[in-house]
PDB file of C-alpha atoms in Angstrom:
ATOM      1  CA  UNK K   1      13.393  -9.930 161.470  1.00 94.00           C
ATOM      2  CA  UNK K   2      14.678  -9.776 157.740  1.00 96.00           C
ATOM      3  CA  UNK K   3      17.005  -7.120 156.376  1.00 97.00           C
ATOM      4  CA  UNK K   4      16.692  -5.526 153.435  1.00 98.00           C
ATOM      5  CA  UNK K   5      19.305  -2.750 152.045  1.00 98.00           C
ATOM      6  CA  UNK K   6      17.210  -1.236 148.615  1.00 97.00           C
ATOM      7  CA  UNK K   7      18.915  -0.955 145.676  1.00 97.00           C
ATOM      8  CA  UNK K   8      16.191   2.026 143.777  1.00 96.00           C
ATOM      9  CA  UNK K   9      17.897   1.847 140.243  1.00 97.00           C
ATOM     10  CA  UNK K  10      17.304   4.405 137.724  1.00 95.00           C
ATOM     11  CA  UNK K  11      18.936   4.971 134.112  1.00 93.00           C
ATOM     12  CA  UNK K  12      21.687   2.369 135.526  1.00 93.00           C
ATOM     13  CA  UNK K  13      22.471   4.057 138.600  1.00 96.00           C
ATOM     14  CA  UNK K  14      21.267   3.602 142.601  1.00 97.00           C
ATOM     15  CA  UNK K  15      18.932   6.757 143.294  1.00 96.00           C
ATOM     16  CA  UNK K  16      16.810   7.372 146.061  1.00 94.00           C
ATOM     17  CA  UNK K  17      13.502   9.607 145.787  1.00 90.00           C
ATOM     18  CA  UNK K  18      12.474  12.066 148.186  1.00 91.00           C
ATOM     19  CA  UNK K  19       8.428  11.109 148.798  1.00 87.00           C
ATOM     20  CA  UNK K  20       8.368   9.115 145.959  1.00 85.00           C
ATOM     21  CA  UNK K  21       8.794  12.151 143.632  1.00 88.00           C
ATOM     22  CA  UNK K  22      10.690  11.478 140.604  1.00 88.00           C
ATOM     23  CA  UNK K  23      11.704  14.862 140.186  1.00 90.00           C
ATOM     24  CA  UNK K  24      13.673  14.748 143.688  1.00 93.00           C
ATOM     25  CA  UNK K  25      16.054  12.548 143.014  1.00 93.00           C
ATOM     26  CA  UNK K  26      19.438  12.527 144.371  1.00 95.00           C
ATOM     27  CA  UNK K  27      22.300   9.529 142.847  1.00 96.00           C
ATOM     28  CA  UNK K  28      24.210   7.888 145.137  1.00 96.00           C
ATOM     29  CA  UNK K  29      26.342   5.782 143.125  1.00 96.00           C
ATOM     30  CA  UNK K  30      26.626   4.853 139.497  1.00 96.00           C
ATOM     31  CA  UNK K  31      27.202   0.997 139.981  1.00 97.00           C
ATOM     32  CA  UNK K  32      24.892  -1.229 141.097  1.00 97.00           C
ATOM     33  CA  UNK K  33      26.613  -4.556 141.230  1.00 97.00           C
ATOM     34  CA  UNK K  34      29.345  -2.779 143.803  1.00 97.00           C
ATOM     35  CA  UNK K  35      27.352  -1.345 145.530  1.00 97.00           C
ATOM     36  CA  UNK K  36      24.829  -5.044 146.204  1.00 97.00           C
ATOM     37  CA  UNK K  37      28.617  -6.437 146.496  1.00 97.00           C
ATOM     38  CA  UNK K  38      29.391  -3.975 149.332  1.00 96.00           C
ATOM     39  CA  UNK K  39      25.749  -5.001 150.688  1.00 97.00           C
ATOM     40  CA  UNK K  40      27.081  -8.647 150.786  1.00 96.00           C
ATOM     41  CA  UNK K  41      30.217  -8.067 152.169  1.00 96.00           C
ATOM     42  CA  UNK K  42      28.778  -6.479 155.390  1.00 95.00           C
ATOM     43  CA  UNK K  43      26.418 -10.065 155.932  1.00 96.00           C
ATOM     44  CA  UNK K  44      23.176  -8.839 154.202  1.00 97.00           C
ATOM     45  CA  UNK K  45      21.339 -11.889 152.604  1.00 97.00           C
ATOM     46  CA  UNK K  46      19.181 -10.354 150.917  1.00 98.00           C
ATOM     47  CA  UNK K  47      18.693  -7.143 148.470  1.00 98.00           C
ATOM     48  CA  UNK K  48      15.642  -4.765 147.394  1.00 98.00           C
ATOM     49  CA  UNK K  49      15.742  -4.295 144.323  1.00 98.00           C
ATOM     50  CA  UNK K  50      13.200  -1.534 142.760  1.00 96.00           C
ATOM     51  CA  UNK K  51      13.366  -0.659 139.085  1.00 96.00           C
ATOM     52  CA  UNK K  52      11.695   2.943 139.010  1.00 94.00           C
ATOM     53  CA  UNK K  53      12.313   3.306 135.411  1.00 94.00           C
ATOM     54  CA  UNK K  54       9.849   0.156 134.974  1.00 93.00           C
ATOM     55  CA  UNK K  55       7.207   1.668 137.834  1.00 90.00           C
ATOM     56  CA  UNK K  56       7.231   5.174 135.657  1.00 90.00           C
ATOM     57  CA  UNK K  57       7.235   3.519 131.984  1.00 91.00           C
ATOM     58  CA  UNK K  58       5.353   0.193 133.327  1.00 91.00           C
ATOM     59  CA  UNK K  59       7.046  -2.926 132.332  1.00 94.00           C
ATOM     60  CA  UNK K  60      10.352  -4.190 133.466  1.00 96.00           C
ATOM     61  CA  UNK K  61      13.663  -2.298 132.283  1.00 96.00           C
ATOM     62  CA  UNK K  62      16.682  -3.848 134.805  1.00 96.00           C
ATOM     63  CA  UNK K  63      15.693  -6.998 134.521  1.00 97.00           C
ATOM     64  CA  UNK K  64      19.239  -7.900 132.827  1.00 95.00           C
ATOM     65  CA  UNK K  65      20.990  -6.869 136.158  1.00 96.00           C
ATOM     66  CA  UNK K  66      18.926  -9.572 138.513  1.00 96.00           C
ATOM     67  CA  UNK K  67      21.249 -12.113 137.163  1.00 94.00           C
ATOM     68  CA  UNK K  68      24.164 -10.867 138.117  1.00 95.00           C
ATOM     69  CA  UNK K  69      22.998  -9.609 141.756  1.00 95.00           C
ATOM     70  CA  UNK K  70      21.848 -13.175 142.797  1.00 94.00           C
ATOM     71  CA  UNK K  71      25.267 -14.451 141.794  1.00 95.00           C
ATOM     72  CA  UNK K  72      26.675 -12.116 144.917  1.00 95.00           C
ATOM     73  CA  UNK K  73      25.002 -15.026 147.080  1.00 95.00           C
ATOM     74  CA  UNK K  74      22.257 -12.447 147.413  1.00 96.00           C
ATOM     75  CA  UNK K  75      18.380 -13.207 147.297  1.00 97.00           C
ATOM     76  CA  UNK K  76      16.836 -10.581 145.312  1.00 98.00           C
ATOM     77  CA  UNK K  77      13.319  -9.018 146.142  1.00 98.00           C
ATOM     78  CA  UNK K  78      12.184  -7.053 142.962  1.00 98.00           C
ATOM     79  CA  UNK K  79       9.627  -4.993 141.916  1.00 96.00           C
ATOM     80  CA  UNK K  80       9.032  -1.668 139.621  1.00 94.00           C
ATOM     81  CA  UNK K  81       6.790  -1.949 136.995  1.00 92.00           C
ATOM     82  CA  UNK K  82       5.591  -5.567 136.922  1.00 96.00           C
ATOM     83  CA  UNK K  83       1.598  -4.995 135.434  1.00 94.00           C
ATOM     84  CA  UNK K  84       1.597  -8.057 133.576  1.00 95.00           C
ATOM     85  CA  UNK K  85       1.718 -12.262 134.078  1.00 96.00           C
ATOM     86  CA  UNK K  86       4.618 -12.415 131.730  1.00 97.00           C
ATOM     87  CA  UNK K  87       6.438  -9.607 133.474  1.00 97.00           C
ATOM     88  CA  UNK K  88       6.264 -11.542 136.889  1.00 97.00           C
ATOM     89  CA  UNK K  89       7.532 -14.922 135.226  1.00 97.00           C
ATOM     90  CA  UNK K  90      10.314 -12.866 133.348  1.00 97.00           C
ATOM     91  CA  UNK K  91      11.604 -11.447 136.847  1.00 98.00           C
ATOM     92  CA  UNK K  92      11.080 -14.308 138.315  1.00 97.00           C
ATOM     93  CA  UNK K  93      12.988 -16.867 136.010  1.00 97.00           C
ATOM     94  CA  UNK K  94      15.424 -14.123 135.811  1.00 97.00           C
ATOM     95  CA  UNK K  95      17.265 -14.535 139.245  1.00 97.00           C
ATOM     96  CA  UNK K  96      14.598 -12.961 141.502  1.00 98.00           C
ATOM     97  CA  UNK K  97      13.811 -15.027 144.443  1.00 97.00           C
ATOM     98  CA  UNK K  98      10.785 -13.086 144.901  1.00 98.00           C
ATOM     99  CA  UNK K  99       9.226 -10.451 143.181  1.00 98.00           C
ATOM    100  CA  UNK K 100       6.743  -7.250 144.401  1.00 97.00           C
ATOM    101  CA  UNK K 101       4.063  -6.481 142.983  1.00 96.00           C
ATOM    102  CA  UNK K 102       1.145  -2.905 143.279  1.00 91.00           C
ATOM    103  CA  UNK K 103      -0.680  -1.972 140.529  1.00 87.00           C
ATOM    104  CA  UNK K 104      -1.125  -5.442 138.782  1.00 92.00           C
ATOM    105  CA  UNK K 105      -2.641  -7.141 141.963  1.00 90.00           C
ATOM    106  CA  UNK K 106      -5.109  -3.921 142.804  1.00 87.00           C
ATOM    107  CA  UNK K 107      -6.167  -4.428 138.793  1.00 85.00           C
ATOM    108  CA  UNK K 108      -9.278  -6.349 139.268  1.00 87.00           C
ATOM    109  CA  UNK K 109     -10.272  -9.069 141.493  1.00 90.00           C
ATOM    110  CA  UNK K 110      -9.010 -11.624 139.572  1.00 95.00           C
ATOM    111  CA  UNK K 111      -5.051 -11.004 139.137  1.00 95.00           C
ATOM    112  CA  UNK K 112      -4.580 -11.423 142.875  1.00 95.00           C
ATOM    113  CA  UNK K 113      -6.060 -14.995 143.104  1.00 96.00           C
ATOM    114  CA  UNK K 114      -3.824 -15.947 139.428  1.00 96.00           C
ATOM    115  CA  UNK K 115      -0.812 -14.561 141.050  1.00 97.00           C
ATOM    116  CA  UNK K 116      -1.280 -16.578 144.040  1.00 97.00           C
ATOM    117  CA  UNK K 117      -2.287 -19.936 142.505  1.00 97.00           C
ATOM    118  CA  UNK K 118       0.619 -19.529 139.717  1.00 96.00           C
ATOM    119  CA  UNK K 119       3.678 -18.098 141.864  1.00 97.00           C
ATOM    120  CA  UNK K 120       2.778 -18.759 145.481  1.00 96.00           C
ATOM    121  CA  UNK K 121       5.073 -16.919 148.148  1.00 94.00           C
ATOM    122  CA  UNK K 122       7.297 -15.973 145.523  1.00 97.00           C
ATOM    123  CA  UNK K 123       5.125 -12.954 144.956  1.00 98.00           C
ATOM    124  CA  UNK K 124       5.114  -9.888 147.759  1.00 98.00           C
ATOM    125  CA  UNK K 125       2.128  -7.564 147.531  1.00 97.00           C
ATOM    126  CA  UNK K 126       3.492  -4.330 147.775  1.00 95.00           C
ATOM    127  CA  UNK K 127       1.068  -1.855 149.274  1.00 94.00           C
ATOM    128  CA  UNK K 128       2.145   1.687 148.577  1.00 92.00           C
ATOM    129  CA  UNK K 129       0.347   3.776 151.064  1.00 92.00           C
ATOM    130  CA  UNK K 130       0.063   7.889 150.414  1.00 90.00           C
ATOM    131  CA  UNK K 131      -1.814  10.365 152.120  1.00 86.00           C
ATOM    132  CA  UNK K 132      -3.518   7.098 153.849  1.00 87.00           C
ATOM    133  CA  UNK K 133      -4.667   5.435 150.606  1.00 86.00           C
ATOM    134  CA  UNK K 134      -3.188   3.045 148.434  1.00 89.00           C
ATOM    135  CA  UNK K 135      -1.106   4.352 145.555  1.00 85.00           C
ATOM    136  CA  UNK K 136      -0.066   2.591 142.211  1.00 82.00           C
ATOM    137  CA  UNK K 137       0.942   2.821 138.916  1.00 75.00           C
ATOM    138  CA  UNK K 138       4.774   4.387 140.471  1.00 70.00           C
ATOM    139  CA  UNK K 139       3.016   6.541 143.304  1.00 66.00           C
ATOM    140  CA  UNK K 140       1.156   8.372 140.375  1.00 67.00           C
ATOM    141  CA  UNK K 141      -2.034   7.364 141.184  1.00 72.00           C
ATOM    142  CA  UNK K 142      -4.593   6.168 143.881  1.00 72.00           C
ATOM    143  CA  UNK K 143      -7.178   3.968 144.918  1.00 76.00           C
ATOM    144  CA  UNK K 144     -10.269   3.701 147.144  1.00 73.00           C
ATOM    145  CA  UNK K 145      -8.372   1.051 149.165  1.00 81.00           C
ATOM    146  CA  UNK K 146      -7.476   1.858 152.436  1.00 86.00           C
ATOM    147  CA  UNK K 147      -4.442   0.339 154.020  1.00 89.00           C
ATOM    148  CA  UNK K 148      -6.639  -1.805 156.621  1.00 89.00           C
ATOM    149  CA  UNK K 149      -8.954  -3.099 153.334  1.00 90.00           C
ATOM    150  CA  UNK K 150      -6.156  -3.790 151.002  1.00 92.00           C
ATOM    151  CA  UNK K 151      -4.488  -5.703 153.920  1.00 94.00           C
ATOM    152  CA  UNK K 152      -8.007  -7.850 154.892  1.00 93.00           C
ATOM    153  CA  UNK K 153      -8.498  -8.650 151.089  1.00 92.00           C
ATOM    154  CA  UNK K 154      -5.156  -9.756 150.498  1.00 95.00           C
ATOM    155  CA  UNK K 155      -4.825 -11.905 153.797  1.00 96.00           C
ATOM    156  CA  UNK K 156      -8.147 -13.359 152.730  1.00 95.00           C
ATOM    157  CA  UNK K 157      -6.611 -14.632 149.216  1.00 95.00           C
ATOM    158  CA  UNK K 158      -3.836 -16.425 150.940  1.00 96.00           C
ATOM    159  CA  UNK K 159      -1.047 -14.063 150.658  1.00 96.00           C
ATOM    160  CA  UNK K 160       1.025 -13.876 154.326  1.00 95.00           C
ATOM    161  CA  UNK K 161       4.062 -11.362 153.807  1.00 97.00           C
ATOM    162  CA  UNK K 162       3.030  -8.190 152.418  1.00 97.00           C
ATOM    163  CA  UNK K 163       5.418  -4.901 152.094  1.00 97.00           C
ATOM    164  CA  UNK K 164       4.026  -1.873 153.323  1.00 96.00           C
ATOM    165  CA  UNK K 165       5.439   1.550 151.932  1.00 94.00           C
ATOM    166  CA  UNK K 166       5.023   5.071 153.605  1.00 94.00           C
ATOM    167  CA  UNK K 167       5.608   6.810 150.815  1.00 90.00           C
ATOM    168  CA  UNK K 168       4.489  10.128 152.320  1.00 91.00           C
ATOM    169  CA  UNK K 169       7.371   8.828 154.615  1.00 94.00           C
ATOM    170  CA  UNK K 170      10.066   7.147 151.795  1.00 91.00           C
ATOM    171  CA  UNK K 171      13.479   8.998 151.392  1.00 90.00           C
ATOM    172  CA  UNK K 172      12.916  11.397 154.010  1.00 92.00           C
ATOM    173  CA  UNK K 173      14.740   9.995 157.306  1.00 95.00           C
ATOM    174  CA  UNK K 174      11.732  11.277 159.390  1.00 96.00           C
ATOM    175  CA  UNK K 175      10.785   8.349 160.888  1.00 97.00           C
ATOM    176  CA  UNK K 176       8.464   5.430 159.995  1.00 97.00           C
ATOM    177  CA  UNK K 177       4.918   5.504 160.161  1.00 96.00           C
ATOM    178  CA  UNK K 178       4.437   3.882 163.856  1.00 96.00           C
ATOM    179  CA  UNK K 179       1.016   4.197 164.124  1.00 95.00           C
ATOM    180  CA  UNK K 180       0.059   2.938 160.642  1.00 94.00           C
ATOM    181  CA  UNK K 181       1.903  -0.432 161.116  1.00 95.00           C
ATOM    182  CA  UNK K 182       0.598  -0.331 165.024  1.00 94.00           C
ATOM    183  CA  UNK K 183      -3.011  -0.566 163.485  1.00 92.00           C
ATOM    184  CA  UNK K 184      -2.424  -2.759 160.889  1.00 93.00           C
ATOM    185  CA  UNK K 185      -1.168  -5.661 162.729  1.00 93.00           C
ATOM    186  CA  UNK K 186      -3.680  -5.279 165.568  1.00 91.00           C
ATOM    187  CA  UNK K 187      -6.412  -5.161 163.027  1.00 90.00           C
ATOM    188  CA  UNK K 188      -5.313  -7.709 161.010  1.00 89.00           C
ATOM    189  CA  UNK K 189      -6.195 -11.759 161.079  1.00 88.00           C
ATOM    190  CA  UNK K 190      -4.177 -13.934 160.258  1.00 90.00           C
ATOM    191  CA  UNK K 191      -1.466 -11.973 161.848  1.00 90.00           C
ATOM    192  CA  UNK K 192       0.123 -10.895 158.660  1.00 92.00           C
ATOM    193  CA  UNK K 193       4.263 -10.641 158.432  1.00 95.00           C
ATOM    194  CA  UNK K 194       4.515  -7.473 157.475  1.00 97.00           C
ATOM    195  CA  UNK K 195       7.884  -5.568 155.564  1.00 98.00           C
ATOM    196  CA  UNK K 196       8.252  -1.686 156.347  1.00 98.00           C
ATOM    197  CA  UNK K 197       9.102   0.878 154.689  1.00 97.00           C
ATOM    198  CA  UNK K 198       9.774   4.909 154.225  1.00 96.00           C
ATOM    199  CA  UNK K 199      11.515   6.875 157.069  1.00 96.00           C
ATOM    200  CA  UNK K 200      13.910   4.769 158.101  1.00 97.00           C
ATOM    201  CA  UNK K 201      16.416   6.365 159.965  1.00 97.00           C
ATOM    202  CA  UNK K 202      18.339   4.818 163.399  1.00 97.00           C
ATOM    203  CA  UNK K 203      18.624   1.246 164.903  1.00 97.00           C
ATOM    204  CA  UNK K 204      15.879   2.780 167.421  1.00 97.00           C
ATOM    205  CA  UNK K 205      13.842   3.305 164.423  1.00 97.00           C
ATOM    206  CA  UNK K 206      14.092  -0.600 163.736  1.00 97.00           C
ATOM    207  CA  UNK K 207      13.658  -1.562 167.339  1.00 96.00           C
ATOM    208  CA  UNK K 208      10.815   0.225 167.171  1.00 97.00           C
ATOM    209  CA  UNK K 209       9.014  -1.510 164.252  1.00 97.00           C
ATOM    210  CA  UNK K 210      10.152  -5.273 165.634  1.00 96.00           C
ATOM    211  CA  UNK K 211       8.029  -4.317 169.027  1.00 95.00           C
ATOM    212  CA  UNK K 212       5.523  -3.751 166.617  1.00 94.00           C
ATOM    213  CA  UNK K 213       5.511  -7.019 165.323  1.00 95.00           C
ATOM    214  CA  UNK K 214       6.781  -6.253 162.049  1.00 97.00           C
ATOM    215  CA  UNK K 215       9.045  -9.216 160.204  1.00 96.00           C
ATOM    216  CA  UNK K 216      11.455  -6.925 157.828  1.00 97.00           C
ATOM    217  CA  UNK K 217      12.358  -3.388 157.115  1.00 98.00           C
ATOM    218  CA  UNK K 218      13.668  -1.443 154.121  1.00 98.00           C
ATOM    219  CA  UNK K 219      16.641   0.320 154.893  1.00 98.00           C
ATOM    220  CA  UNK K 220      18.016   2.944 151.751  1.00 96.00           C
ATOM    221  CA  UNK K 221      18.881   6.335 152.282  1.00 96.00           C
ATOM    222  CA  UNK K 222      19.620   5.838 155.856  1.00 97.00           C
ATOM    223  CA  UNK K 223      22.531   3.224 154.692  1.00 97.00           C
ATOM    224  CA  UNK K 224      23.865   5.650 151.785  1.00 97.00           C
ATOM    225  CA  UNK K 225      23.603   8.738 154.164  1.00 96.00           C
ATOM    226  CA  UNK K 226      25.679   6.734 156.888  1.00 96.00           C
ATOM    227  CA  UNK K 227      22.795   6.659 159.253  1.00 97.00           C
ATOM    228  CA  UNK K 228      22.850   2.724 159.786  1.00 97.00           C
ATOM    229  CA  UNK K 229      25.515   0.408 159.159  1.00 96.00           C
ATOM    230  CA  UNK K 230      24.173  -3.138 158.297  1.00 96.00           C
ATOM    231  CA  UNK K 231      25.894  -4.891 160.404  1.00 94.00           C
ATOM    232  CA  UNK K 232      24.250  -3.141 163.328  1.00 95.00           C
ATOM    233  CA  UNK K 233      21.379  -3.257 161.184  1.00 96.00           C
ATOM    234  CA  UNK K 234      21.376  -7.304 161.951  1.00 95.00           C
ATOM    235  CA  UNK K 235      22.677  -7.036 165.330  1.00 94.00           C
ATOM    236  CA  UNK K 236      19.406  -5.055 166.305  1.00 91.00           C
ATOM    237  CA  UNK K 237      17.180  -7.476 164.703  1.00 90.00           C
ATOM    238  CA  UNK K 238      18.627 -10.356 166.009  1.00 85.00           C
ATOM    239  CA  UNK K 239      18.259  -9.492 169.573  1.00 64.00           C
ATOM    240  CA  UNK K 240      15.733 -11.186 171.571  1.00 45.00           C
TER     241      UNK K 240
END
């Protein structure tokens, strides 16, 4: 089970929204390269990277900073505002190891089967789930999909990890959504390897989602509120 510690960055600064709102917004530090530095320092390989500015405005602002995070020794999982082909390859050839993308792939049915054939696993659908639909365009909108049907027609394309985001759930330490990964992964085939997040609170929180049979979880306000400590973050998802 994969670790990832979210770096939400927003006029140059790490923020975290409350339910996705970006007028609840609270700023937890003004320096993003520490603060993936301080990430690094406690054993985390890897960093979530989410450029809201580019989900509200809808292309790519932060790109500049991807650079400079995968030089920590980090591998950098990015998303926020990626709508286009170009945007993807920009991110991409600039230091993401993978990027995450919504709105683009629930577009029409042919940008998910491009994406796939032209980046492979390098790209992470990100299903943004609120009040049980799928949301896009940076939570502002949503779609007929439900969670189980975005999952099946993804799965069906090819694609195998997928991030799923409560984002009724997302800055608000309540909890995950059990019960929505729970039906997910029993509904789905191939057995999908799924990423959670929103609610994120406690170690028992992530214990809870690995019984589940998810593969990684999204940890952000619970690591800047001093909820979770990544090292016990790892320890928990490295037990048996």
């Amino acid at each position: 089970m994969e670790v990832f510690p979210a770096l939400d960055i927003f006029d140059q600064k790490v923020v975290r929204l409350y339910k996705g709102d970006f007028n609840q917004t609270t700023i937890y530090s003004e320096n993003p390269v520490k603060t993936a530095e301080n990430f690094a320092a406690q054993g985390a390989k890897w960093v979530h990277v989410v450029d809201l500015e580019g989900a509200q405005k809808g292309a790519p602002v932060h790109l500049d900073l991807l650079k400079e995070l995968s030089q920590l020794g980090l591998k950098v999982q990015f998303g926020g505002g990626l709508r286009t082909f170009d945007d993807v390859e920009k991110a991409l050839t600039s230091g993401a190891s993978r990027v995450m993308v919504g709105s683009l792939l629930f577009k029409d049915e042919i940008a998910p089967m491009v994406l796939i054939n032209k980046f492979g696993n390098r790209i992470v659908p990100a299903i943004d789930i609120k009040k049980g639909m799928v949301a896009t365009h940076g939570w502002g909108k949503t779609c007929s999909l439900s969670p189980s049907d975005a999952v099946r027609k993804l799965l069906g394309i090819g694609y195998k990890t997928l991030l799923i985001t409560s984002v009724d759930r997302d800055g608000t330490l309540m909890g995950p959504d059990i019960a929505l990964y729970d039906a997910i992964i029993t509904q789905a085939t191939p057995k999908p390897e799924i990423i959670a997040a929103g609610g994120i609170a406690s170690i028992s929180h992530i214990l809870e989602l690995k019984r589940s049979g998810v593969s990684g979880v999204v940890l952000g306000k619970a690591l800047y509120e001093g909820k979770i400590k990544i090292s016990e973050a790892l320890e928990a998802t490295n037990q048996c």
